Short mmCIF file of C-alpha atoms and ligand atoms in Angstrom, two decimals:
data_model
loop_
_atom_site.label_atom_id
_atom_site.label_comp_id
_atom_site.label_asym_id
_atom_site.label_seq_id
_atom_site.Cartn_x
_atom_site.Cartn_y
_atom_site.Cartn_z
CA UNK A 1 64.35 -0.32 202.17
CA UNK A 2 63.67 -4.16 202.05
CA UNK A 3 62.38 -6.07 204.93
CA UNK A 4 61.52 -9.94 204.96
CA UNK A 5 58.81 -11.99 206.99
CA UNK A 6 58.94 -15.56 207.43
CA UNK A 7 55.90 -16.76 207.00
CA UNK A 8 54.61 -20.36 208.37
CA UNK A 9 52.85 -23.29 206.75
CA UNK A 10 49.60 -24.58 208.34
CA UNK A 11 50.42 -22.33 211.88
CA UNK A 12 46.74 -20.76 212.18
CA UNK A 13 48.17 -19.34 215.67
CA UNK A 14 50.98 -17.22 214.21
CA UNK A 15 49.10 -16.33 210.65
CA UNK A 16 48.65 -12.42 210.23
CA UNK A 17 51.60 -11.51 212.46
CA UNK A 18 53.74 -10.39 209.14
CA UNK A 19 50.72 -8.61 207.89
CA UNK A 20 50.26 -6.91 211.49
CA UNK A 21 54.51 -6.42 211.27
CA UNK A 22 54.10 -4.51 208.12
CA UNK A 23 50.38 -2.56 208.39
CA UNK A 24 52.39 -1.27 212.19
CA UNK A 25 55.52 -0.45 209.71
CA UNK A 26 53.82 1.57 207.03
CA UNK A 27 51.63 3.61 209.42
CA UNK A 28 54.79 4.58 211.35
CA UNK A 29 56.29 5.93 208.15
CA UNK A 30 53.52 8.05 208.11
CA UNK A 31 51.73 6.28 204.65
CA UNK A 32 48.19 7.62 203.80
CA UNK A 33 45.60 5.25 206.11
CA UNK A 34 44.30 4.39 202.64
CA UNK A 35 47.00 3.11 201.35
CA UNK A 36 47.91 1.32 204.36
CA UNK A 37 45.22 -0.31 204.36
CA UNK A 38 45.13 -1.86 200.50
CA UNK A 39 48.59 -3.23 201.78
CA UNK A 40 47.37 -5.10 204.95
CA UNK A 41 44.74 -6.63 202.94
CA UNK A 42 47.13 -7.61 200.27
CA UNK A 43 49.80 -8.89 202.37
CA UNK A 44 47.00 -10.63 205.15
CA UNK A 45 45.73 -12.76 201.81
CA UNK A 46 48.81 -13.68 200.86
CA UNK A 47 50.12 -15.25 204.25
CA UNK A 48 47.45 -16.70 204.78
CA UNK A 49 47.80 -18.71 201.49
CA UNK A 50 51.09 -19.36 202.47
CA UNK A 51 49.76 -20.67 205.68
CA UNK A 52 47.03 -22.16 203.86
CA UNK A 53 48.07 -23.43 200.86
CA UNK A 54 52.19 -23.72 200.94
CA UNK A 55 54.47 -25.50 202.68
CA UNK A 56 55.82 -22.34 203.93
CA UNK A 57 57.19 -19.13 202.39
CA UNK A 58 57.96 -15.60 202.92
CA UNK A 59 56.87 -12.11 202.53
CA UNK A 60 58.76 -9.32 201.25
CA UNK A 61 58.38 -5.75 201.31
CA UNK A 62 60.25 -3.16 199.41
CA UNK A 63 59.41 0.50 199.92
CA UNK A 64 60.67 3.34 198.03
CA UNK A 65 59.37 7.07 197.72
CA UNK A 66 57.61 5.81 194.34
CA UNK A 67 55.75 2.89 195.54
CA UNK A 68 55.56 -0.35 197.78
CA UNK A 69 56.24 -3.98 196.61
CA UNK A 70 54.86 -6.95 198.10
CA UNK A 71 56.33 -10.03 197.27
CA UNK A 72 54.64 -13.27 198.30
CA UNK A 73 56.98 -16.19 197.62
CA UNK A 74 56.41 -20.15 198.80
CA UNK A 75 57.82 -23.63 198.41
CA UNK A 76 54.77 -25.75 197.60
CA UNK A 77 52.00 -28.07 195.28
CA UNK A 78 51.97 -24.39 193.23
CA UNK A 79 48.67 -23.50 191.21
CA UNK A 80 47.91 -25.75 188.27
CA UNK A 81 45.46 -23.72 186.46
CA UNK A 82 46.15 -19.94 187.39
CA UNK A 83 42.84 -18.30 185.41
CA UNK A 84 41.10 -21.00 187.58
CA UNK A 85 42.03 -19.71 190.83
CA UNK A 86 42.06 -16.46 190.33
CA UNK A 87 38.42 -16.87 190.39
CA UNK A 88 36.19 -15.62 192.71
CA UNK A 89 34.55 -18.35 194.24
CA UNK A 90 37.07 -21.13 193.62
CA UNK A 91 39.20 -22.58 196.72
CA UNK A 92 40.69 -25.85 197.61
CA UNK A 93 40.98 -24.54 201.57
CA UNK A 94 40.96 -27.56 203.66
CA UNK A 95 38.45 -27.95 206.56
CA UNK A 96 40.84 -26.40 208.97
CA UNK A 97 40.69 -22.81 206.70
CA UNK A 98 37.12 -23.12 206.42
CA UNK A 99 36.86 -23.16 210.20
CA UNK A 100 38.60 -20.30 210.48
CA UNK A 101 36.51 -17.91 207.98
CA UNK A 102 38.80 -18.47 204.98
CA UNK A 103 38.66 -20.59 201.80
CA UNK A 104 35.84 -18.30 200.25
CA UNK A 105 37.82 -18.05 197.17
CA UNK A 106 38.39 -14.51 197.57
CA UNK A 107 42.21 -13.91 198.51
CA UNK A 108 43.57 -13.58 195.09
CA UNK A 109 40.88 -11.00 193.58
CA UNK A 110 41.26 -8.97 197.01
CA UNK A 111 44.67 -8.69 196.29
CA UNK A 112 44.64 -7.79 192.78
CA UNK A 113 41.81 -5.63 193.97
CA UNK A 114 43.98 -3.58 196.13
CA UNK A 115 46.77 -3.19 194.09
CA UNK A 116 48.21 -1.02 191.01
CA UNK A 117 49.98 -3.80 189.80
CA UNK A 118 49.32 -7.59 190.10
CA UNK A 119 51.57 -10.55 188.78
CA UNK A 120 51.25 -14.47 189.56
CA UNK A 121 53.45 -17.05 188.81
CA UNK A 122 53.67 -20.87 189.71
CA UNK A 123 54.88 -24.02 189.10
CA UNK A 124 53.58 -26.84 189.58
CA UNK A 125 55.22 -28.91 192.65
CA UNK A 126 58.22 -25.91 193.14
CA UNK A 127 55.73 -22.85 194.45
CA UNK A 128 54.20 -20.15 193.92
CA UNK A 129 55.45 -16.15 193.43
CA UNK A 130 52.95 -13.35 193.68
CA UNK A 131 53.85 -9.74 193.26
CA UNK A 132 51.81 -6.11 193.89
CA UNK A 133 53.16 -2.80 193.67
CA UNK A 134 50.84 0.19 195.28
CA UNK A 135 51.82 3.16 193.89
CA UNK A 136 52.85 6.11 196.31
CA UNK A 137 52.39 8.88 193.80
CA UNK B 1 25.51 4.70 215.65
CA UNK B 2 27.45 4.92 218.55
CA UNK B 3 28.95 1.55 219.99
CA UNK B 4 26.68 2.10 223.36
CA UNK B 5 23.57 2.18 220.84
CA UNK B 6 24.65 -1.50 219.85
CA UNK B 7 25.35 -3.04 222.97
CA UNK B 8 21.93 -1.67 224.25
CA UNK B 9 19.45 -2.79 221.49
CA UNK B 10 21.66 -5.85 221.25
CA UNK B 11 21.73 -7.11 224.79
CA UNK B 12 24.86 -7.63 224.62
CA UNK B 13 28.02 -8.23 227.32
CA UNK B 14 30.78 -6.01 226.71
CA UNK B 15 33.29 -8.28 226.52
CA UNK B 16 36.62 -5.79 226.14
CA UNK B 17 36.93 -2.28 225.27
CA UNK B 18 34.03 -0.50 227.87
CA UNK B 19 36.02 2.54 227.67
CA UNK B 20 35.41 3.26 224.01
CA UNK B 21 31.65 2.41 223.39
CA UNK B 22 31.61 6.58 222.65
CA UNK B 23 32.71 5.41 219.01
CA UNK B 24 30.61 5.60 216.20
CA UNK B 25 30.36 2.99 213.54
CA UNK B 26 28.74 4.42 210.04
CA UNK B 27 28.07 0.58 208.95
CA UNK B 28 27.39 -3.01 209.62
CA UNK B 29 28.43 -6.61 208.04
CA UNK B 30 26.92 -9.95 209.27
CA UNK B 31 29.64 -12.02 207.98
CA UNK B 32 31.25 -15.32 208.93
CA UNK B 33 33.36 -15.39 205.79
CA UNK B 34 36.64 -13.72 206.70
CA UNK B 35 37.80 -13.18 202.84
CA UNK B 36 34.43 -11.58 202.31
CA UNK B 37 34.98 -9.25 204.88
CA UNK B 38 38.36 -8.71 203.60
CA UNK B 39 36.77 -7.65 200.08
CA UNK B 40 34.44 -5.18 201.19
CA UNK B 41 34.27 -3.58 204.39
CA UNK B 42 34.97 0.11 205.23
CA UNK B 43 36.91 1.29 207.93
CA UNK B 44 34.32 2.03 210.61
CA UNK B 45 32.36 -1.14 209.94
CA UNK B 46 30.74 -2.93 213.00
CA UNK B 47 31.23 -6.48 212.23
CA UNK B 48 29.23 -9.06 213.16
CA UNK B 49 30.24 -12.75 213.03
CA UNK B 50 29.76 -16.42 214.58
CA UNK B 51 33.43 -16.95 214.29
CA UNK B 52 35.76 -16.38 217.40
CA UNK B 53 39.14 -17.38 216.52
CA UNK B 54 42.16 -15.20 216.36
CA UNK B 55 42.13 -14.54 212.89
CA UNK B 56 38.48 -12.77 213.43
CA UNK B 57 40.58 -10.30 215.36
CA UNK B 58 43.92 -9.90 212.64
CA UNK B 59 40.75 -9.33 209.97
CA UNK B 60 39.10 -7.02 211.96
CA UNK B 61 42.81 -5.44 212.27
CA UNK B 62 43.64 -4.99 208.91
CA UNK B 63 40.42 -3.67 208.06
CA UNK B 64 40.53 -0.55 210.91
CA UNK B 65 37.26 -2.36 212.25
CA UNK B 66 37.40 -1.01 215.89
CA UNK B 67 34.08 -3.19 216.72
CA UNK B 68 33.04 -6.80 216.75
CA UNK B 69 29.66 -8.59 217.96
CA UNK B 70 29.79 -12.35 218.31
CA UNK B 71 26.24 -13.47 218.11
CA UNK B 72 24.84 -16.46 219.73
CA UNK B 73 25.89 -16.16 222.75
CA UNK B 74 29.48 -17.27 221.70
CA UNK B 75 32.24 -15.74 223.86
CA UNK B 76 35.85 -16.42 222.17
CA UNK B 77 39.21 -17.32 224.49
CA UNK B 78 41.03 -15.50 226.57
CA UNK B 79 44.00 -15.18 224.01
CA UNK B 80 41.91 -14.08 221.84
CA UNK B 81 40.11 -10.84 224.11
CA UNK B 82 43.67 -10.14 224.79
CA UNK B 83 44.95 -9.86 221.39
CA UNK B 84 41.71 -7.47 221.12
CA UNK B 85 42.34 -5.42 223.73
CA UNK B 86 45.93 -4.69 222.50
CA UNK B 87 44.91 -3.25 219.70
CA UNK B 88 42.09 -1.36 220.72
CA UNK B 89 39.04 -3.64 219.26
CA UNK B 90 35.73 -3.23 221.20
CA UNK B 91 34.16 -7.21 221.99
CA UNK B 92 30.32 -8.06 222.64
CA UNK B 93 28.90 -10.88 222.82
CA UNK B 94 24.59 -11.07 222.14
CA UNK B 95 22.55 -14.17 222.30
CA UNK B 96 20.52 -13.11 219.34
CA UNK B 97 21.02 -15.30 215.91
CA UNK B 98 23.61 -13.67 213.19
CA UNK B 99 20.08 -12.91 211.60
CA UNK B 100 18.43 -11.55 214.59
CA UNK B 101 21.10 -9.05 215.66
CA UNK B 102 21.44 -7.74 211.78
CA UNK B 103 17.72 -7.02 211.36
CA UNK B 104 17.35 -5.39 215.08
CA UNK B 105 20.53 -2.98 214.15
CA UNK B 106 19.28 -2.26 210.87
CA UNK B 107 15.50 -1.52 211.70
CA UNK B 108 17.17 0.98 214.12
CA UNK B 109 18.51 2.75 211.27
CA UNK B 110 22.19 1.01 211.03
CA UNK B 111 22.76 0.13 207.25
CA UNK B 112 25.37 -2.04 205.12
CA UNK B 113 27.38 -1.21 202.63
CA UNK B 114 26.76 -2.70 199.01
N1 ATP C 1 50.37 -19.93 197.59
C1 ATP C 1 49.58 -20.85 197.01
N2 ATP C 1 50.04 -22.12 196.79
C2 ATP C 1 49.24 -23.05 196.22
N3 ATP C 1 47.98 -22.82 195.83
C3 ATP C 1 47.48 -21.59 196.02
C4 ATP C 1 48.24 -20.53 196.62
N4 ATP C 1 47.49 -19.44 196.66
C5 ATP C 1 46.31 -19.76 196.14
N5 ATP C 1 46.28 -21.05 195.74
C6 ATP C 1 45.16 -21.77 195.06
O1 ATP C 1 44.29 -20.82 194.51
C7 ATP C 1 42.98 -20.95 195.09
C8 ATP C 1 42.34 -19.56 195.22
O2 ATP C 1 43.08 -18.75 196.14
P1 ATP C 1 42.34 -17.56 196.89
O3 ATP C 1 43.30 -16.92 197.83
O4 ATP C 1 41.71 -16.69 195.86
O5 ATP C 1 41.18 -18.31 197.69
P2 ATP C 1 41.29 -19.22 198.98
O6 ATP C 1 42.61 -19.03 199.63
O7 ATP C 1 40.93 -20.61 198.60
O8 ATP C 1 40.14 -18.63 199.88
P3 ATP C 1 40.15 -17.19 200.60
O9 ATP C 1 41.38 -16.46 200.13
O10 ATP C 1 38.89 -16.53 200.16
O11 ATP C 1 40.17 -17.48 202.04
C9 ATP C 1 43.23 -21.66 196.41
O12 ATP C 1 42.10 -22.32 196.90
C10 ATP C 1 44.35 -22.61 196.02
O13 ATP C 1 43.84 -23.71 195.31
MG1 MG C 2 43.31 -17.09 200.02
#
């Protein structure tokens, strides 16, 4: 099964309502809380970079009986210097973020954090592509 | 401790959720950094934050945190106790500092996680 969120630049209003879409999915499938949980985490980090960071983008989720894959995919400035930001500590959140709790510099080490597999890609001025897989056995 | 504990050696105004102050939360985070939270919170974490926008609540969502405190006095919007209240987040609201209400919580035997 495949299912695709549209995900939002700079709309602070709307942010987490994919994330919400696919934590209410997963439990409903009846997916261990645990690993329900490392996915709302994941996927909440990446929209809000998207929201964040992007100039909008989209969230896909793939679920089969061996695992889940998040894909996190956005039209943007992209990530220059990937070891850089994958940091903990480093951000370039604007004000607005900051306001609203993020721009610690934390989003991209949760994510890895939560999942079995983690891969980043960008481009400078195209976007950027990040994929997790949790596995389900 | 259970939720009731809180709101009574916090002062504080129940703001949403009256029904469920039964519930027992194991820890406690004074945090106004949402990725932070994000990182390392367990489920059944009170949290406690100076923050009141909407994303407070989807954090608090993600994270199974069925509690929140805003401390100093701050009360968030009415879009925002709504969003709460649909999915089952208890809201207070204490006038202590972020500082205050940790250190009152944890000197009555509450602890954090680290
Ligand atoms: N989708 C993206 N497009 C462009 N740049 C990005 C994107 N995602 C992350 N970045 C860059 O990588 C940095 C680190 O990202 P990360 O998610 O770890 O932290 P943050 O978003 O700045 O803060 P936090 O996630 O803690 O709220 C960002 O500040 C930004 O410079
Ligand atoms: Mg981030």
């Amino acid at each position: 099964m495949e299912y695709t969120y549209n995900v939002e630049a700079g709309n602070y209003a709307l942010a987490g309502e994919a994330s919400s879409s696919i934590k209410a999915l997963l439990k409903k499938l009846g997916i261990s809380g645990d690993i329900v949980r490392r996915m709302a985490i994941a996927a909440y980090e990446a929209e809000m970079n998207i929201v964040i960071h992007s100039k909008g983008g989209c969230l896909i989720l793939k679920i089969s009986p061996e695992e889940l894959i998040l894909i996190s995919e956005d039209r943007g400035p992209g990530i220059p210097d990937i070891d850089l930001a994958m940091k903990e500590g480093y951000s370039t959140a604007p004000d607005e973020a900051r306001e609203m709790g993020f721009g610690a510099g934390m989003g991209l080490s949760n994510m890895k954090r939560c999942a079995d597999e983690f891969n980043i890609k960008s481009t400078v001025g195209i976007g950027t592509k990040v994929q997790i897989k949790i596995y389900l056995k | 401790m259970q939720l009731r504990e809180v709101a009574r050696l916090l002062n504080a105004d129940i703001l949403v959720g009256d029904t469920n102050l039964d519930k027992e939360v194991k820890f406690a985070c004074g945090c106004d950094l949402m990725s932070d939270a994000l990182a390392f919170i367990e489920d059944g974490t009170l949290l406690l934050t100076g923050l009141t926008n909407l994303q407070v609540i989807r954090t608090a969502e993600m994270l199974d945190v069925f509690a929140i405190v805003f401390v100093r006095g701050k009360v968030p919007s009415k879009e925002v106790i709504d969003m709460a209240k649909e999915r089952n987040i208890v809201l207070m609201s204490t006038d202590y500092t972020l500082f205050e209400a940790c250190g009152i919580l944890y000197k009555a035997g509450l602890k954090g996680k680290s």
